[in-house]
Short mmCIF file of C-alpha atoms in Angstrom, two decimals:
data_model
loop_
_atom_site.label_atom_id
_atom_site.label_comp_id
_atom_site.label_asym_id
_atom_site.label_seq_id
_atom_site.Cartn_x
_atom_site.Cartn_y
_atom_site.Cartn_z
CA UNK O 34 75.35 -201.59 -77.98
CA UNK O 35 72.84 -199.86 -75.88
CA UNK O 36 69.70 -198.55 -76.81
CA UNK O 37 69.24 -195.11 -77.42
CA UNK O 38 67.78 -192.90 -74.19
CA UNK O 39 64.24 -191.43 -74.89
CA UNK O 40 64.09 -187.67 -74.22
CA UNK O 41 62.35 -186.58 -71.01
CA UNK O 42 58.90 -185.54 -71.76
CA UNK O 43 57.09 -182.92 -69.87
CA UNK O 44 54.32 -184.06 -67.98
CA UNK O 45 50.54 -182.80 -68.21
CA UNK O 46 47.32 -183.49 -66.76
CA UNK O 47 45.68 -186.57 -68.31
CA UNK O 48 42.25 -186.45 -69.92
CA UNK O 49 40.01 -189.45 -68.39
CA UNK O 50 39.53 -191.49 -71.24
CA UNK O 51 42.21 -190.95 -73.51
CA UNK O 52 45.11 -192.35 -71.51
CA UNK O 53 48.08 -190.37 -73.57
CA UNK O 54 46.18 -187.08 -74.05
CA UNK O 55 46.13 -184.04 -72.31
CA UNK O 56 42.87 -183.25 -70.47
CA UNK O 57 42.61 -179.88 -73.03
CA UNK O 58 41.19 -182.10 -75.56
CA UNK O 59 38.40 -183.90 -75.91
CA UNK O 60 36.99 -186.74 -78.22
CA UNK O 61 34.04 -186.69 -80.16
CA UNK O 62 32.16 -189.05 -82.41
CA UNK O 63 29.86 -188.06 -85.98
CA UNK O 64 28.29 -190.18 -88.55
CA UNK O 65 30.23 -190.46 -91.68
CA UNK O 66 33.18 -188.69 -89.86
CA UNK O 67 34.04 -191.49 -86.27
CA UNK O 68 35.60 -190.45 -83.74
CA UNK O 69 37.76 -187.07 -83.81
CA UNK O 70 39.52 -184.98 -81.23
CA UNK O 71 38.88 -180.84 -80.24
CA UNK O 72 40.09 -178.47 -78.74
CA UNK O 73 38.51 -178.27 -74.77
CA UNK O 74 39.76 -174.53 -74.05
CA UNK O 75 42.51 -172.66 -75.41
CA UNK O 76 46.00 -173.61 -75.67
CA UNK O 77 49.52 -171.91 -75.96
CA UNK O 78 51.13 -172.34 -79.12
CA UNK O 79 54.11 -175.63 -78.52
CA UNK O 80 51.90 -176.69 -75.74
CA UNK O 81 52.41 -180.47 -74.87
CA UNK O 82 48.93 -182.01 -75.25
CA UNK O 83 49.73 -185.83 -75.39
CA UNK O 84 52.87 -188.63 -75.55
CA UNK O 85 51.79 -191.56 -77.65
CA UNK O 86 53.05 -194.41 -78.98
CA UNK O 87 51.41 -197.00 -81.75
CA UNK O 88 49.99 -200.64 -80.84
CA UNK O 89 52.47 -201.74 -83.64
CA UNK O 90 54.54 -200.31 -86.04
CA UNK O 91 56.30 -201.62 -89.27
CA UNK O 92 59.22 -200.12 -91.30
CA UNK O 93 58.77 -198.89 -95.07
CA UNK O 94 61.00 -200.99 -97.41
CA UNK O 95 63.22 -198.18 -98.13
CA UNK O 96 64.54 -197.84 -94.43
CA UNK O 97 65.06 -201.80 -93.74
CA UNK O 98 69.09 -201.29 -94.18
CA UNK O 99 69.20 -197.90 -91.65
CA UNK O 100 67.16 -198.27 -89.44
CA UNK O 101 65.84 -200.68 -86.27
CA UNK O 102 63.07 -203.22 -87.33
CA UNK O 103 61.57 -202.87 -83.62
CA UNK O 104 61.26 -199.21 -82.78
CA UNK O 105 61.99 -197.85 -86.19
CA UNK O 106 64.78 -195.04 -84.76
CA UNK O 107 68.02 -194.94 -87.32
CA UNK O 108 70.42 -197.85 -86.39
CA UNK O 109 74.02 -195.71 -87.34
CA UNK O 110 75.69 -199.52 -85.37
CA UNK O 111 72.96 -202.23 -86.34
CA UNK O 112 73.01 -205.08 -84.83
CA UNK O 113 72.16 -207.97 -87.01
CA UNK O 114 69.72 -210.79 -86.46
CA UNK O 115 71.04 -213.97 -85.74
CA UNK O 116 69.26 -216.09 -88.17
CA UNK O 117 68.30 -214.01 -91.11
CA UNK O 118 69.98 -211.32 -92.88
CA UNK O 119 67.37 -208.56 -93.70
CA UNK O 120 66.07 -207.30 -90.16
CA UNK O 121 68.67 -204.75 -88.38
CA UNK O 122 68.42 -203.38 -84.45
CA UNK O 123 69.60 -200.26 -83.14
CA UNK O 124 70.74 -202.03 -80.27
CA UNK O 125 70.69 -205.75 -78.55
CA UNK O 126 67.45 -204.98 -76.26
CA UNK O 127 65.76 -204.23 -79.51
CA UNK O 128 66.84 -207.63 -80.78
CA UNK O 129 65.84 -209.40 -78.04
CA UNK O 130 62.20 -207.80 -77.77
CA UNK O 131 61.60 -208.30 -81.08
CA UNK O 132 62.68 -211.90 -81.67
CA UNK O 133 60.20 -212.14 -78.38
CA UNK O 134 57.71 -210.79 -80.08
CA UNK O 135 56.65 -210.53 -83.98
CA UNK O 136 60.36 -211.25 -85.48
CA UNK O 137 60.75 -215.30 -84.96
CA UNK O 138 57.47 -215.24 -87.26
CA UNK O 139 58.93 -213.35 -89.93
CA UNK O 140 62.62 -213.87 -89.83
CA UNK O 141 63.37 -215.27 -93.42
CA UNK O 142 59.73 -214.84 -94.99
CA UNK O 143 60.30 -211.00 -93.94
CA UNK O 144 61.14 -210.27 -98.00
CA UNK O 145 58.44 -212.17 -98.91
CA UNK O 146 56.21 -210.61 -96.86
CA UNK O 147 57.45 -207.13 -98.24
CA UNK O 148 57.23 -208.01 -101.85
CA UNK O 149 53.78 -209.65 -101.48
CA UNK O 150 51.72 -206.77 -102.45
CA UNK O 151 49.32 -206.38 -99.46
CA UNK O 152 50.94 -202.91 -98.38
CA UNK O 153 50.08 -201.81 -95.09
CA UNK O 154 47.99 -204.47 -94.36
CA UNK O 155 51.10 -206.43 -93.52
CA UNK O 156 50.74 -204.45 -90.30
CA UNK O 157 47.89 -206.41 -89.33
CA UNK O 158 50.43 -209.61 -89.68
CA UNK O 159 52.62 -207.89 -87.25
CA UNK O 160 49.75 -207.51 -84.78
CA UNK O 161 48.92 -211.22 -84.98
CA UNK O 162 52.56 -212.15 -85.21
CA UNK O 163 53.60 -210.11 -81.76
CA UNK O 164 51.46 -212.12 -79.39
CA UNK O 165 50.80 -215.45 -78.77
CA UNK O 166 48.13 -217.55 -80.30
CA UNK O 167 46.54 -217.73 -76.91
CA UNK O 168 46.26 -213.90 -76.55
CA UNK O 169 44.08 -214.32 -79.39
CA UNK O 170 42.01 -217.11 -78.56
CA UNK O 171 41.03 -215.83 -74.89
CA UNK O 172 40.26 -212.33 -76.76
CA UNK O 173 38.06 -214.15 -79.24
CA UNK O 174 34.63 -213.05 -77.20
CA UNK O 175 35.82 -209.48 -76.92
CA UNK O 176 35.79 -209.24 -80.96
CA UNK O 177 32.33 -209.59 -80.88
CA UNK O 178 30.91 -206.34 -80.74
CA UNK O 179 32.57 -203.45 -82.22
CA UNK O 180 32.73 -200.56 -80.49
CA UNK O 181 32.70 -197.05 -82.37
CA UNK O 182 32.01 -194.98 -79.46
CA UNK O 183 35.65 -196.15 -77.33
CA UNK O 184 37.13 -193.34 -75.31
CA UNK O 185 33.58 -191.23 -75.22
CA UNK O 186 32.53 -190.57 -71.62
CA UNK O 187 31.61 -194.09 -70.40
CA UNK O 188 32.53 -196.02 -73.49
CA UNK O 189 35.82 -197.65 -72.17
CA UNK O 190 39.15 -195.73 -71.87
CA UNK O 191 40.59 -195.42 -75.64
CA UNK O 192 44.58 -196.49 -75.01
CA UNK O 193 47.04 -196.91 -77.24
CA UNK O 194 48.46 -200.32 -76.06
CA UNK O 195 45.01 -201.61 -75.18
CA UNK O 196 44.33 -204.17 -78.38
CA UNK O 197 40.60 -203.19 -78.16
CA UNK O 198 41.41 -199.92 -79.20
CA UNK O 199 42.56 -200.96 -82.45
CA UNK O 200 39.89 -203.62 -83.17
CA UNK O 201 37.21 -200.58 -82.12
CA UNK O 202 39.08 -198.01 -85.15
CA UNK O 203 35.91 -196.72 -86.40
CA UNK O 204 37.02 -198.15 -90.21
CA UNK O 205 37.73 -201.17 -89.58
CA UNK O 206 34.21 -202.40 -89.96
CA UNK O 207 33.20 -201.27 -93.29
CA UNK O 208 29.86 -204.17 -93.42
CA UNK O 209 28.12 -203.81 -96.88
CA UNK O 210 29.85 -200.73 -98.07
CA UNK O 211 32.51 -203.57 -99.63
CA UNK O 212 32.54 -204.72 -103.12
CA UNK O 213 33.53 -208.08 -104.47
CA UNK O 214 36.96 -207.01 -105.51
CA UNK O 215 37.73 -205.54 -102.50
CA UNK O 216 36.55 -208.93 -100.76
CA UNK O 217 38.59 -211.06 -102.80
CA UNK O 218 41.77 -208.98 -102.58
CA UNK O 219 41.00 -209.51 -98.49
CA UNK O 220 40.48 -213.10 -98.70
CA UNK O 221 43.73 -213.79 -100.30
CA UNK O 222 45.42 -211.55 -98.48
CA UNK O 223 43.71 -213.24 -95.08
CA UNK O 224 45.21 -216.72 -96.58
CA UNK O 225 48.56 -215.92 -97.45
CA UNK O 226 49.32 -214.47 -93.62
CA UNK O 227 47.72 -217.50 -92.46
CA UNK O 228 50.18 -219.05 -94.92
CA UNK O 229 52.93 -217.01 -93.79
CA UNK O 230 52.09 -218.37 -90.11
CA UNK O 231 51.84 -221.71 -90.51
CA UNK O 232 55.03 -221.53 -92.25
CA UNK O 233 56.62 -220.87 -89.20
CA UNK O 234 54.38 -223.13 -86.42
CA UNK O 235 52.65 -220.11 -85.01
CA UNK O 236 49.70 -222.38 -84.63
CA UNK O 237 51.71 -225.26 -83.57
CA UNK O 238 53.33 -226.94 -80.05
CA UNK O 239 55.47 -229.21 -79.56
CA UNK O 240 53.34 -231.34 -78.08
CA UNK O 241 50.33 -230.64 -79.41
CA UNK O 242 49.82 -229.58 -83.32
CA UNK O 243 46.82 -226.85 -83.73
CA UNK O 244 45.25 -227.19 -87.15
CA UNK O 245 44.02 -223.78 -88.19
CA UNK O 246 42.04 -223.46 -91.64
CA UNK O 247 41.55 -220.76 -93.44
CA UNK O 248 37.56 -220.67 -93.08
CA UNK O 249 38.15 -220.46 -89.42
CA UNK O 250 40.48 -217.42 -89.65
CA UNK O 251 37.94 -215.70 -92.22
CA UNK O 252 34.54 -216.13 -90.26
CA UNK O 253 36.39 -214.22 -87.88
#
């Protein structure tokens, strides 16, 4: 089965630091508010002003049975996964990338996963989960310093399959404003996906066994 073709999109001229946006907006930062976009002169009503797609995306619950577990479109022919029986594709390239990808690290925890009670912070699993644990460790000095201001002027060009640009969302870094509650409800949440990964040798090769604790992944 092949995968669905993507409608043509027509093109526009690109704004300088926001790759998928049209140069008729513009992006601007406020306390209290982050980062926002505007208008930059007047546009015609239907006007095409920018083609985006998300760093990573996850299905709700309801639409597992319908619909592709890798690009989300409705699957009317899924094709199954070979190893577990909860994750559907609308066709065998979607499959294939997503096995790849985040699906070899959730294929037969996926229900558990879904029933676990973290909501959409099982995203942030999926992030971790569709790259490589050395992706993460050579980013590890880029995580440093968080950057509100991405996509402004000089501050770094804001795209959407640029990791950066999701580690730099503006509420992502919350500090102090976080009670204990809230902490502990992260914690766990933090252990369990390290849980979850470990259970299927993310942090493991065959040749050489990576012990990850949970302090480390926390501190981080």
């Amino acid at each position: 089965i092949d995968k669905p073709s993507k409608p043509k999109v027509k093109s526009f001229p690109r704004h300088q630091t926001l790759k998928e946006f049209s140069s008729q907006v513009d992006i601007k930062n406020e306390p209290g508010r982050g980062r926002f976009l505007v208008a930059a002169q007047d546009m015609e009503p239907g006007e095409m002003i920018a083609v985006d797609s998300s760093y990573a995306s996850l299905l709700d619950r309801t639409y597992l049975p319908t619909h592709c577990d890798n690009c989300l479109l409705p699957a009317p022919h899924p094709v199954p996964c070979h190893t577990c029986s909860m994750a559907k594709f609308c066709s065998k390239s979607c499959q294939q990338n997503a096995w790849a990808t985040h699906h070899r690290y959730e294929c037969l925890i996926q229900d558990t996963l879904y029933k676990s009670g973290t909501g959409a912070w099982q995203l942030a699993y999926r992030i971790v989960a569709g790259k490589p644990l050395g992706f993460w460790l050579k980013m590890e000095n880029s995580f440093e310093d968080h950057n509100e201001d991405m996509g402004i002027r000089e501050a770094g060009v804001y795209s959407s399959d640029d990791v950066m640009t999701v580690f730099n969302m503006v509420t992502h870094d919350t500090g102090g404003n976080r009670q204990a509650p809230q902490l502990m409800k992260e914690c766990l949440t933090s252990l369990f996906f390290l849980r979850c990964l470990q259970s299927k040798n993310y942090f493991s090769r065959p040749t050489q066994p990576v012990k990850v604790t949970a302090t480390h992944i926390l501190s981080k």
